[in-house]
JSON list of C-alpha atoms in Angstrom, two decimals:
[
{"chain": "A", "resi": 1, "resn": "ALA", "atom": "CA", "xyz": [129.04, 139.19, 73.26]},
{"chain": "A", "resi": 2, "resn": "GLN", "atom": "CA", "xyz": [126.39, 137.27, 75.61]},
{"chain": "A", "resi": 3, "resn": "SER", "atom": "CA", "xyz": [125.41, 138.78, 78.63]},
{"chain": "A", "resi": 4, "resn": "VAL", "atom": "CA", "xyz": [123.24, 138.54, 81.86]},
{"chain": "A", "resi": 5, "resn": "ALA", "atom": "CA", "xyz": [121.82, 141.78, 83.83]},
{"chain": "A", "resi": 6, "resn": "GLN", "atom": "CA", "xyz": [120.27, 141.31, 87.54]},
{"chain": "A", "resi": 7, "resn": "PRO", "atom": "CA", "xyz": [119.30, 144.77, 88.11]},
{"chain": "A", "resi": 8, "resn": "GLU", "atom": "CA", "xyz": [118.62, 144.29, 91.65]},
{"chain": "A", "resi": 9, "resn": "ASP", "atom": "CA", "xyz": [121.38, 143.65, 94.28]},
{"chain": "A", "resi": 10, "resn": "GLN", "atom": "CA", "xyz": [119.05, 142.73, 97.04]},
{"chain": "A", "resi": 11, "resn": "VAL", "atom": "CA", "xyz": [115.69, 141.56, 97.58]},
{"chain": "A", "resi": 12, "resn": "ASN", "atom": "CA", "xyz": [113.62, 141.85, 100.63]},
{"chain": "A", "resi": 13, "resn": "VAL", "atom": "CA", "xyz": [110.46, 139.77, 101.22]},
{"chain": "A", "resi": 14, "resn": "ALA", "atom": "CA", "xyz": [108.49, 138.98, 103.99]},
{"chain": "A", "resi": 15, "resn": "GLU", "atom": "CA", "xyz": [108.23, 135.14, 105.10]},
{"chain": "A", "resi": 16, "resn": "GLY", "atom": "CA", "xyz": [105.10, 133.69, 103.34]},
{"chain": "A", "resi": 17, "resn": "ASN", "atom": "CA", "xyz": [104.80, 136.23, 100.64]},
{"chain": "A", "resi": 18, "resn": "PRO", "atom": "CA", "xyz": [105.64, 135.53, 96.87]},
{"chain": "A", "resi": 19, "resn": "LEU", "atom": "CA", "xyz": [109.36, 136.45, 95.28]},
{"chain": "A", "resi": 20, "resn": "THR", "atom": "CA", "xyz": [110.38, 137.26, 92.27]},
{"chain": "A", "resi": 21, "resn": "VAL", "atom": "CA", "xyz": [114.09, 137.70, 91.42]},
{"chain": "A", "resi": 22, "resn": "LYS", "atom": "CA", "xyz": [114.81, 139.55, 88.27]},
{"chain": "A", "resi": 23, "resn": "CYS", "atom": "CA", "xyz": [117.15, 138.61, 85.26]},
{"chain": "A", "resi": 24, "resn": "THR", "atom": "CA", "xyz": [117.59, 139.64, 81.75]},
{"chain": "A", "resi": 25, "resn": "TYR", "atom": "CA", "xyz": [119.89, 138.63, 79.00]},
{"chain": "A", "resi": 26, "resn": "SER", "atom": "CA", "xyz": [121.31, 139.15, 75.77]},
{"chain": "A", "resi": 27, "resn": "VAL", "atom": "CA", "xyz": [122.71, 136.72, 73.52]},
{"chain": "A", "resi": 28, "resn": "SER", "atom": "CA", "xyz": [123.02, 135.81, 69.26]},
{"chain": "A", "resi": 29, "resn": "GLY", "atom": "CA", "xyz": [120.72, 132.75, 68.65]},
{"chain": "A", "resi": 30, "resn": "ASN", "atom": "CA", "xyz": [119.06, 130.62, 70.96]},
{"chain": "A", "resi": 31, "resn": "PRO", "atom": "CA", "xyz": [119.55, 131.62, 74.82]},
{"chain": "A", "resi": 32, "resn": "TYR", "atom": "CA", "xyz": [120.19, 128.37, 77.24]},
{"chain": "A", "resi": 33, "resn": "LEU", "atom": "CA", "xyz": [119.55, 130.06, 80.88]},
{"chain": "A", "resi": 34, "resn": "PHE", "atom": "CA", "xyz": [120.28, 129.15, 84.34]},
{"chain": "A", "resi": 35, "resn": "TRP", "atom": "CA", "xyz": [119.74, 129.71, 87.59]},
{"chain": "A", "resi": 36, "resn": "TYR", "atom": "CA", "xyz": [122.12, 129.16, 90.40]},
{"chain": "A", "resi": 37, "resn": "VAL", "atom": "CA", "xyz": [122.03, 129.35, 94.60]},
{"chain": "A", "resi": 38, "resn": "GLN", "atom": "CA", "xyz": [125.09, 129.97, 96.77]},
{"chain": "A", "resi": 39, "resn": "TYR", "atom": "CA", "xyz": [124.34, 129.75, 100.46]},
{"chain": "A", "resi": 40, "resn": "PRO", "atom": "CA", "xyz": [127.01, 131.69, 102.93]},
{"chain": "A", "resi": 41, "resn": "ASN", "atom": "CA", "xyz": [130.24, 129.79, 102.89]},
{"chain": "A", "resi": 42, "resn": "ARG", "atom": "CA", "xyz": [128.82, 127.45, 100.18]},
{"chain": "A", "resi": 43, "resn": "GLY", "atom": "CA", "xyz": [129.40, 126.63, 96.79]},
{"chain": "A", "resi": 44, "resn": "LEU", "atom": "CA", "xyz": [127.08, 127.33, 94.26]},
{"chain": "A", "resi": 45, "resn": "GLN", "atom": "CA", "xyz": [124.05, 124.63, 93.48]},
{"chain": "A", "resi": 46, "resn": "PHE", "atom": "CA", "xyz": [122.06, 124.46, 90.57]},
{"chain": "A", "resi": 47, "resn": "LEU", "atom": "CA", "xyz": [118.68, 125.49, 90.55]},
{"chain": "A", "resi": 48, "resn": "LEU", "atom": "CA", "xyz": [116.69, 125.07, 87.18]},
{"chain": "A", "resi": 49, "resn": "LYS", "atom": "CA", "xyz": [117.30, 125.63, 83.54]},
{"chain": "A", "resi": 50, "resn": "TYR", "atom": "CA", "xyz": [115.60, 126.51, 80.38]},
{"chain": "A", "resi": 51, "resn": "ILE", "atom": "CA", "xyz": [116.59, 124.84, 77.11]},
{"chain": "A", "resi": 52, "resn": "THR", "atom": "CA", "xyz": [113.58, 124.82, 75.18]},
{"chain": "A", "resi": 53, "resn": "GLY", "atom": "CA", "xyz": [109.57, 123.62, 75.22]},
{"chain": "A", "resi": 54, "resn": "ASP", "atom": "CA", "xyz": [107.75, 124.92, 78.28]},
{"chain": "A", "resi": 55, "resn": "ASN", "atom": "CA", "xyz": [108.23, 128.52, 79.23]},
{"chain": "A", "resi": 56, "resn": "LEU", "atom": "CA", "xyz": [107.66, 127.90, 82.92]},
{"chain": "A", "resi": 57, "resn": "VAL", "atom": "CA", "xyz": [110.36, 125.75, 84.07]},
{"chain": "A", "resi": 58, "resn": "LYS", "atom": "CA", "xyz": [110.45, 124.25, 87.70]},
{"chain": "A", "resi": 59, "resn": "GLY", "atom": "CA", "xyz": [113.20, 123.44, 89.55]},
{"chain": "A", "resi": 60, "resn": "SER", "atom": "CA", "xyz": [114.27, 122.99, 93.16]},
{"chain": "A", "resi": 61, "resn": "TYR", "atom": "CA", "xyz": [113.08, 123.67, 96.62]},
{"chain": "A", "resi": 62, "resn": "GLY", "atom": "CA", "xyz": [109.85, 125.27, 94.93]},
{"chain": "A", "resi": 63, "resn": "PHE", "atom": "CA", "xyz": [111.50, 127.62, 92.66]},
{"chain": "A", "resi": 64, "resn": "GLU", "atom": "CA", "xyz": [110.03, 128.24, 89.10]},
{"chain": "A", "resi": 65, "resn": "ALA", "atom": "CA", "xyz": [111.44, 130.39, 86.34]},
{"chain": "A", "resi": 66, "resn": "GLU", "atom": "CA", "xyz": [109.42, 131.73, 83.16]},
{"chain": "A", "resi": 67, "resn": "PHE", "atom": "CA", "xyz": [111.32, 132.28, 79.97]},
{"chain": "A", "resi": 68, "resn": "ASN", "atom": "CA", "xyz": [110.07, 135.40, 78.18]},
{"chain": "A", "resi": 69, "resn": "LYS", "atom": "CA", "xyz": [111.76, 135.69, 74.71]},
{"chain": "A", "resi": 70, "resn": "SER", "atom": "CA", "xyz": [110.32, 139.40, 73.61]},
{"chain": "A", "resi": 71, "resn": "GLN", "atom": "CA", "xyz": [111.46, 140.64, 76.80]},
{"chain": "A", "resi": 72, "resn": "THR", "atom": "CA", "xyz": [114.62, 138.51, 77.12]},
{"chain": "A", "resi": 73, "resn": "SER", "atom": "CA", "xyz": [113.78, 137.81, 80.37]},
{"chain": "A", "resi": 74, "resn": "PHE", "atom": "CA", "xyz": [114.14, 134.49, 83.03]},
{"chain": "A", "resi": 75, "resn": "HIS", "atom": "CA", "xyz": [112.84, 135.74, 86.32]},
{"chain": "A", "resi": 76, "resn": "LEU", "atom": "CA", "xyz": [112.97, 133.53, 89.19]},
{"chain": "A", "resi": 77, "resn": "LYS", "atom": "CA", "xyz": [110.14, 133.06, 91.32]},
{"chain": "A", "resi": 78, "resn": "LYS", "atom": "CA", "xyz": [108.72, 131.28, 94.24]},
{"chain": "A", "resi": 79, "resn": "PRO", "atom": "CA", "xyz": [105.08, 131.56, 95.36]},
{"chain": "A", "resi": 80, "resn": "SER", "atom": "CA", "xyz": [106.11, 131.64, 99.34]},
{"chain": "A", "resi": 81, "resn": "ALA", "atom": "CA", "xyz": [109.18, 132.58, 100.35]},
{"chain": "A", "resi": 82, "resn": "LEU", "atom": "CA", "xyz": [110.72, 131.11, 103.39]},
{"chain": "A", "resi": 83, "resn": "VAL", "atom": "CA", "xyz": [113.45, 132.19, 105.63]},
{"chain": "A", "resi": 84, "resn": "SER", "atom": "CA", "xyz": [115.95, 129.47, 104.50]},
{"chain": "A", "resi": 85, "resn": "ASP", "atom": "CA", "xyz": [115.96, 130.84, 100.96]},
{"chain": "A", "resi": 86, "resn": "SER", "atom": "CA", "xyz": [118.13, 133.59, 101.91]},
{"chain": "A", "resi": 87, "resn": "ALA", "atom": "CA", "xyz": [121.10, 133.34, 99.91]},
{"chain": "A", "resi": 88, "resn": "LEU", "atom": "CA", "xyz": [122.94, 134.67, 96.60]},
{"chain": "A", "resi": 89, "resn": "TYR", "atom": "CA", "xyz": [121.12, 133.91, 93.46]},
{"chain": "A", "resi": 90, "resn": "PHE", "atom": "CA", "xyz": [122.75, 133.74, 90.08]},
{"chain": "A", "resi": 91, "resn": "CYS", "atom": "CA", "xyz": [121.21, 134.01, 86.76]},
{"chain": "A", "resi": 92, "resn": "ALA", "atom": "CA", "xyz": [123.21, 132.76, 84.02]},
{"chain": "A", "resi": 93, "resn": "VAL", "atom": "CA", "xyz": [123.28, 132.03, 80.24]},
{"chain": "A", "resi": 94, "resn": "ARG", "atom": "CA", "xyz": [125.24, 130.54, 77.26]},
{"chain": "A", "resi": 95, "resn": "THR", "atom": "CA", "xyz": [124.66, 130.09, 73.35]},
{"chain": "A", "resi": 96, "resn": "ASN", "atom": "CA", "xyz": [125.85, 128.22, 70.59]},
{"chain": "A", "resi": 97, "resn": "TYR", "atom": "CA", "xyz": [125.63, 130.43, 67.98]},
{"chain": "A", "resi": 98, "resn": "GLY", "atom": "CA", "xyz": [127.55, 130.83, 65.03]},
{"chain": "A", "resi": 99, "resn": "GLY", "atom": "CA", "xyz": [130.44, 128.76, 66.69]},
{"chain": "A", "resi": 100, "resn": "ALA", "atom": "CA", "xyz": [130.79, 130.74, 69.86]},
{"chain": "A", "resi": 101, "resn": "THR", "atom": "CA", "xyz": [132.24, 128.45, 72.66]},
{"chain": "A", "resi": 102, "resn": "ASN", "atom": "CA", "xyz": [129.63, 127.17, 75.40]},
{"chain": "A", "resi": 103, "resn": "LYS", "atom": "CA", "xyz": [131.04, 129.31, 77.96]},
{"chain": "A", "resi": 104, "resn": "LEU", "atom": "CA", "xyz": [128.45, 130.04, 80.63]},
{"chain": "A", "resi": 105, "resn": "ILE", "atom": "CA", "xyz": [128.16, 133.76, 81.68]},
{"chain": "A", "resi": 106, "resn": "PHE", "atom": "CA", "xyz": [126.92, 134.93, 85.10]},
{"chain": "A", "resi": 107, "resn": "GLY", "atom": "CA", "xyz": [125.10, 137.84, 86.33]},
{"chain": "A", "resi": 108, "resn": "THR", "atom": "CA", "xyz": [126.59, 139.94, 89.04]},
{"chain": "A", "resi": 109, "resn": "GLY", "atom": "CA", "xyz": [123.81, 138.17, 91.70]},
{"chain": "A", "resi": 110, "resn": "THR", "atom": "CA", "xyz": [120.94, 139.31, 93.69]},
{"chain": "A", "resi": 111, "resn": "LEU", "atom": "CA", "xyz": [121.07, 139.08, 97.60]},
{"chain": "A", "resi": 112, "resn": "LEU", "atom": "CA", "xyz": [117.28, 137.79, 98.41]},
{"chain": "A", "resi": 113, "resn": "ALA", "atom": "CA", "xyz": [116.73, 138.34, 102.43]},
{"chain": "A", "resi": 114, "resn": "VAL", "atom": "CA", "xyz": [113.24, 136.98, 103.70]},
{"chain": "A", "resi": 115, "resn": "GLN", "atom": "CA", "xyz": [112.53, 138.23, 106.76]},
{"chain": "A", "resi": 116, "resn": "PRO", "atom": "CA", "xyz": [110.28, 136.25, 109.41]},
{"chain": "B", "resi": 1, "resn": "GLY", "atom": "CA", "xyz": [134.68, 111.57, 93.89]},
{"chain": "B", "resi": 2, "resn": "ALA", "atom": "CA", "xyz": [130.99, 112.28, 93.94]},
{"chain": "B", "resi": 3, "resn": "GLY", "atom": "CA", "xyz": [131.52, 116.26, 93.12]},
{"chain": "B", "resi": 4, "resn": "VAL", "atom": "CA", "xyz": [134.25, 118.74, 92.01]},
{"chain": "B", "resi": 5, "resn": "SER", "atom": "CA", "xyz": [137.11, 118.80, 94.27]},
{"chain": "B", "resi": 6, "resn": "GLN", "atom": "CA", "xyz": [139.16, 122.12, 94.69]},
{"chain": "B", "resi": 7, "resn": "SER", "atom": "CA", "xyz": [142.48, 122.14, 96.55]},
{"chain": "B", "resi": 8, "resn": "PRO", "atom": "CA", "xyz": [143.77, 123.73, 98.90]},
{"chain": "B", "resi": 9, "resn": "SER", "atom": "CA", "xyz": [140.35, 125.32, 100.28]},
{"chain": "B", "resi": 10, "resn": "ASN", "atom": "CA", "xyz": [142.44, 128.47, 101.78]},
{"chain": "B", "resi": 11, "resn": "LYS", "atom": "CA", "xyz": [145.81, 130.01, 100.49]},
{"chain": "B", "resi": 12, "resn": "VAL", "atom": "CA", "xyz": [147.44, 132.85, 102.15]},
{"chain": "B", "resi": 13, "resn": "THR", "atom": "CA", "xyz": [150.45, 134.04, 100.14]},
{"chain": "B", "resi": 14, "resn": "GLU", "atom": "CA", "xyz": [152.59, 137.21, 100.19]},
{"chain": "B", "resi": 15, "resn": "LYS", "atom": "CA", "xyz": [152.48, 139.54, 97.24]},
{"chain": "B", "resi": 16, "resn": "GLY", "atom": "CA", "xyz": [154.69, 138.61, 94.31]},
{"chain": "B", "resi": 17, "resn": "LYS", "atom": "CA", "xyz": [154.74, 134.77, 94.74]},
{"chain": "B", "resi": 18, "resn": "ASP", "atom": "CA", "xyz": [153.26, 132.27, 92.57]},
{"chain": "B", "resi": 19, "resn": "VAL", "atom": "CA", "xyz": [150.31, 130.40, 93.62]},
{"chain": "B", "resi": 20, "resn": "GLU", "atom": "CA", "xyz": [148.80, 126.93, 91.86]},
{"chain": "B", "resi": 21, "resn": "LEU", "atom": "CA", "xyz": [144.98, 126.26, 92.43]},
{"chain": "B", "resi": 22, "resn": "ARG", "atom": "CA", "xyz": [143.85, 122.58, 91.70]},
{"chain": "B", "resi": 23, "resn": "CYS", "atom": "CA", "xyz": [140.46, 121.18, 90.27]},
{"chain": "B", "resi": 24, "resn": "ASP", "atom": "CA", "xyz": [139.64, 117.63, 90.35]},
{"chain": "B", "resi": 25, "resn": "PRO", "atom": "CA", "xyz": [136.36, 117.61, 87.92]},
{"chain": "B", "resi": 26, "resn": "ILE", "atom": "CA", "xyz": [133.78, 114.94, 88.29]},
{"chain": "B", "resi": 27, "resn": "SER", "atom": "CA", "xyz": [134.86, 111.74, 86.18]},
{"chain": "B", "resi": 28, "resn": "GLY", "atom": "CA", "xyz": [134.02, 111.73, 83.07]},
{"chain": "B", "resi": 29, "resn": "HIS", "atom": "CA", "xyz": [133.04, 115.27, 82.44]},
{"chain": "B", "resi": 30, "resn": "THR", "atom": "CA", "xyz": [134.44, 116.72, 79.55]},
{"chain": "B", "resi": 31, "resn": "ALA", "atom": "CA", "xyz": [133.79, 120.46, 80.54]},
{"chain": "B", "resi": 32, "resn": "LEU", "atom": "CA", "xyz": [135.55, 122.59, 82.70]},
{"chain": "B", "resi": 33, "resn": "TYR", "atom": "CA", "xyz": [135.69, 126.25, 83.95]},
{"chain": "B", "resi": 34, "resn": "TRP", "atom": "CA", "xyz": [137.54, 128.53, 86.12]},
{"chain": "B", "resi": 35, "resn": "TYR", "atom": "CA", "xyz": [135.63, 131.43, 87.82]},
{"chain": "B", "resi": 36, "resn": "ARG", "atom": "CA", "xyz": [136.73, 134.12, 90.27]},
{"chain": "B", "resi": 37, "resn": "GLN", "atom": "CA", "xyz": [134.30, 135.93, 92.93]},
{"chain": "B", "resi": 38, "resn": "SER", "atom": "CA", "xyz": [135.45, 138.81, 94.76]},
{"chain": "B", "resi": 39, "resn": "LEU", "atom": "CA", "xyz": [133.89, 139.90, 97.57]},
{"chain": "B", "resi": 40, "resn": "GLY", "atom": "CA", "xyz": [130.66, 141.65, 96.82]},
{"chain": "B", "resi": 41, "resn": "GLN", "atom": "CA", "xyz": [131.08, 140.78, 93.17]},
{"chain": "B", "resi": 42, "resn": "GLY", "atom": "CA", "xyz": [129.61, 138.36, 90.93]},
{"chain": "B", "resi": 43, "resn": "LEU", "atom": "CA", "xyz": [131.35, 135.50, 89.10]},
{"chain": "B", "resi": 44, "resn": "GLU", "atom": "CA", "xyz": [133.97, 136.42, 86.63]},
{"chain": "B", "resi": 45, "resn": "PHE", "atom": "CA", "xyz": [134.76, 134.16, 83.87]},
{"chain": "B", "resi": 46, "resn": "LEU", "atom": "CA", "xyz": [138.01, 133.19, 83.46]},
{"chain": "B", "resi": 47, "resn": "ILE", "atom": "CA", "xyz": [138.70, 130.21, 81.10]},
{"chain": "B", "resi": 48, "resn": "TYR", "atom": "CA", "xyz": [136.87, 127.30, 79.84]},
{"chain": "B", "resi": 49, "resn": "PHE", "atom": "CA", "xyz": [138.25, 123.73, 78.65]},
{"chain": "B", "resi": 50, "resn": "GLN", "atom": "CA", "xyz": [136.02, 122.08, 76.32]},
{"chain": "B", "resi": 51, "resn": "GLY", "atom": "CA", "xyz": [136.73, 118.36, 75.42]},
{"chain": "B", "resi": 52, "resn": "ASN", "atom": "CA", "xyz": [140.14, 118.14, 73.01]},
{"chain": "B", "resi": 53, "resn": "SER", "atom": "CA", "xyz": [139.45, 122.08, 71.61]},
{"chain": "B", "resi": 54, "resn": "ALA", "atom": "CA", "xyz": [141.74, 124.70, 72.62]},
{"chain": "B", "resi": 55, "resn": "PRO", "atom": "CA", "xyz": [140.88, 126.55, 75.95]},
{"chain": "B", "resi": 56, "resn": "ASP", "atom": "CA", "xyz": [138.50, 129.90, 75.71]},
{"chain": "B", "resi": 57, "resn": "LYS", "atom": "CA", "xyz": [141.28, 131.93, 77.53]},
{"chain": "B", "resi": 58, "resn": "SER", "atom": "CA", "xyz": [139.20, 135.30, 76.89]},
{"chain": "B", "resi": 59, "resn": "GLY", "atom": "CA", "xyz": [138.49, 135.91, 80.64]},
{"chain": "B", "resi": 60, "resn": "LEU", "atom": "CA", "xyz": [142.07, 135.73, 81.91]},
{"chain": "B", "resi": 61, "resn": "PRO", "atom": "CA", "xyz": [142.78, 139.04, 83.62]},
{"chain": "B", "resi": 62, "resn": "SER", "atom": "CA", "xyz": [146.59, 139.59, 82.53]},
{"chain": "B", "resi": 63, "resn": "ASP", "atom": "CA", "xyz": [149.50, 137.27, 81.48]},
{"chain": "B", "resi": 64, "resn": "ARG", "atom": "CA", "xyz": [150.14, 136.44, 85.00]},
{"chain": "B", "resi": 65, "resn": "PHE", "atom": "CA", "xyz": [147.25, 134.04, 84.75]},
{"chain": "B", "resi": 66, "resn": "SER", "atom": "CA", "xyz": [147.57, 130.58, 83.22]},
{"chain": "B", "resi": 67, "resn": "ALA", "atom": "CA", "xyz": [145.57, 127.31, 83.25]},
{"chain": "B", "resi": 68, "resn": "GLU", "atom": "CA", "xyz": [146.27, 123.72, 82.10]},
{"chain": "B", "resi": 69, "resn": "ARG", "atom": "CA", "xyz": [144.03, 120.83, 81.92]},
{"chain": "B", "resi": 70, "resn": "THR", "atom": "CA", "xyz": [146.30, 117.64, 82.01]},
{"chain": "B", "resi": 71, "resn": "GLY", "atom": "CA", "xyz": [144.65, 114.31, 80.44]},
{"chain": "B", "resi": 72, "resn": "GLY", "atom": "CA", "xyz": [141.33, 116.06, 80.10]},
{"chain": "B", "resi": 73, "resn": "SER", "atom": "CA", "xyz": [140.90, 115.79, 83.88]},
{"chain": "B", "resi": 74, "resn": "VAL", "atom": "CA", "xyz": [142.67, 117.71, 86.50]},
{"chain": "B", "resi": 75, "resn": "SER", "atom": "CA", "xyz": [143.10, 121.24, 85.79]},
{"chain": "B", "resi": 76, "resn": "THR", "atom": "CA", "xyz": [145.48, 123.82, 87.46]},
{"chain": "B", "resi": 77, "resn": "LEU", "atom": "CA", "xyz": [145.11, 127.67, 87.55]},
{"chain": "B", "resi": 78, "resn": "THR", "atom": "CA", "xyz": [148.55, 129.30, 88.25]},
{"chain": "B", "resi": 79, "resn": "ILE", "atom": "CA", "xyz": [148.72, 133.27, 89.28]},
{"chain": "B", "resi": 80, "resn": "GLN", "atom": "CA", "xyz": [152.64, 134.61, 88.78]},
{"chain": "B", "resi": 81, "resn": "ARG", "atom": "CA", "xyz": [153.72, 137.59, 90.85]},
{"chain": "B", "resi": 82, "resn": "THR", "atom": "CA", "xyz": [150.64, 137.61, 93.05]},
{"chain": "B", "resi": 83, "resn": "GLN", "atom": "CA", "xyz": [149.15, 140.68, 93.46]},
{"chain": "B", "resi": 84, "resn": "GLN", "atom": "CA", "xyz": [146.63, 142.34, 96.22]},
{"chain": "B", "resi": 85, "resn": "GLU", "atom": "CA", "xyz": [143.79, 142.22, 93.72]},
{"chain": "B", "resi": 86, "resn": "ASP", "atom": "CA", "xyz": [143.96, 138.73, 92.92]},
{"chain": "B", "resi": 87, "resn": "SER", "atom": "CA", "xyz": [142.66, 138.01, 96.48]},
{"chain": "B", "resi": 88, "resn": "ALA", "atom": "CA", "xyz": [139.17, 136.60, 95.51]},
{"chain": "B", "resi": 89, "resn": "VAL", "atom": "CA", "xyz": [137.67, 132.83, 95.89]},
{"chain": "B", "resi": 90, "resn": "TYR", "atom": "CA", "xyz": [138.33, 130.93, 92.74]},
{"chain": "B", "resi": 91, "resn": "LEU", "atom": "CA", "xyz": [135.52, 128.72, 91.75]},
{"chain": "B", "resi": 92, "resn": "CYS", "atom": "CA", "xyz": [135.96, 125.75, 89.30]},
{"chain": "B", "resi": 93, "resn": "ALA", "atom": "CA", "xyz": [133.04, 123.22, 87.56]},
{"chain": "B", "resi": 94, "resn": "SER", "atom": "CA", "xyz": [132.41, 121.10, 85.15]},
{"chain": "B", "resi": 95, "resn": "SER", "atom": "CA", "xyz": [129.97, 119.63, 83.26]},
{"chain": "B", "resi": 96, "resn": "PRO", "atom": "CA", "xyz": [129.16, 116.16, 81.67]},
{"chain": "B", "resi": 97, "resn": "GLN", "atom": "CA", "xyz": [129.11, 116.93, 78.18]},
{"chain": "B", "resi": 98, "resn": "THR", "atom": "CA", "xyz": [129.99, 119.71, 75.30]},
{"chain": "B", "resi": 99, "resn": "GLY", "atom": "CA", "xyz": [126.28, 120.36, 74.90]},
{"chain": "B", "resi": 100, "resn": "THR", "atom": "CA", "xyz": [124.74, 123.86, 75.67]},
{"chain": "B", "resi": 101, "resn": "ASN", "atom": "CA", "xyz": [121.92, 122.14, 77.78]},
{"chain": "B", "resi": 102, "resn": "THR", "atom": "CA", "xyz": [123.90, 120.89, 80.40]},
{"chain": "B", "resi": 103, "resn": "GLU", "atom": "CA", "xyz": [124.18, 122.49, 83.74]},
{"chain": "B", "resi": 104, "resn": "ALA", "atom": "CA", "xyz": [127.69, 122.92, 85.79]},
{"chain": "B", "resi": 105, "resn": "PHE", "atom": "CA", "xyz": [128.71, 121.37, 88.95]},
{"chain": "B", "resi": 106, "resn": "PHE", "atom": "CA", "xyz": [131.03, 123.74, 90.91]},
{"chain": "B", "resi": 107, "resn": "GLY", "atom": "CA", "xyz": [133.54, 123.08, 93.56]},
{"chain": "B", "resi": 108, "resn": "GLN", "atom": "CA", "xyz": [133.52, 124.85, 97.23]},
{"chain": "B", "resi": 109, "resn": "GLY", "atom": "CA", "xyz": [136.18, 126.82, 95.82]},
{"chain": "B", "resi": 110, "resn": "THR", "atom": "CA", "xyz": [139.79, 128.08, 97.11]},
{"chain": "B", "resi": 111, "resn": "ARG", "atom": "CA", "xyz": [139.96, 131.44, 98.96]},
{"chain": "B", "resi": 112, "resn": "LEU", "atom": "CA", "xyz": [143.08, 133.26, 98.09]},
{"chain": "B", "resi": 113, "resn": "THR", "atom": "CA", "xyz": [144.44, 136.13, 100.39]},
{"chain": "B", "resi": 114, "resn": "VAL", "atom": "CA", "xyz": [147.43, 138.01, 98.91]},
{"chain": "B", "resi": 115, "resn": "VAL", "atom": "CA", "xyz": [149.19, 140.02, 101.74]}
]
């Protein structure tokens, strides 16, 4: 069965510093990986996805993520954090291996807190 | 509409009552998901409708939970005999096709409180 792990409940970073939010996955077949962000009292917003091709994908608000097949990881990164980046971040995976349904499975989320 | 619409936005119900939560997906989207987000928890998958295929109900936590999708559009999630542990935000999402490379678009959710 497919699964996603976000090992950190919370990540603290100072404004202007680089940030990384970790995600690892487990699937059969090729993974399709997504990052979403949830601001307080708001719905989930799509940030970026990896389907195929370049391992480094760029998304909204200056975020990027690197797909690493050997480490089964898809960490979210940003070179310089902003206070406004403070939110809950979710990693998600789906696969189309072996006739499995295309349901999107989410990790437990990581709260990013950027201090001024 | 421009996005996924869910109603009501908030629902307070007494323990033991039935509730219905509605989701209007983005027009033309063939895939529809329901998730549950409890306080301090991640997104728990509930059910997935994919075009005309049989839905994936593997995430429904008990037989008190059911969902329908009429005409390939609007979906209703029904919780019978609600319990306090059902209190959560219920999120609906849709995506434009059944392919695996498309992202899902989320509604604002329905906050359910069982008292």
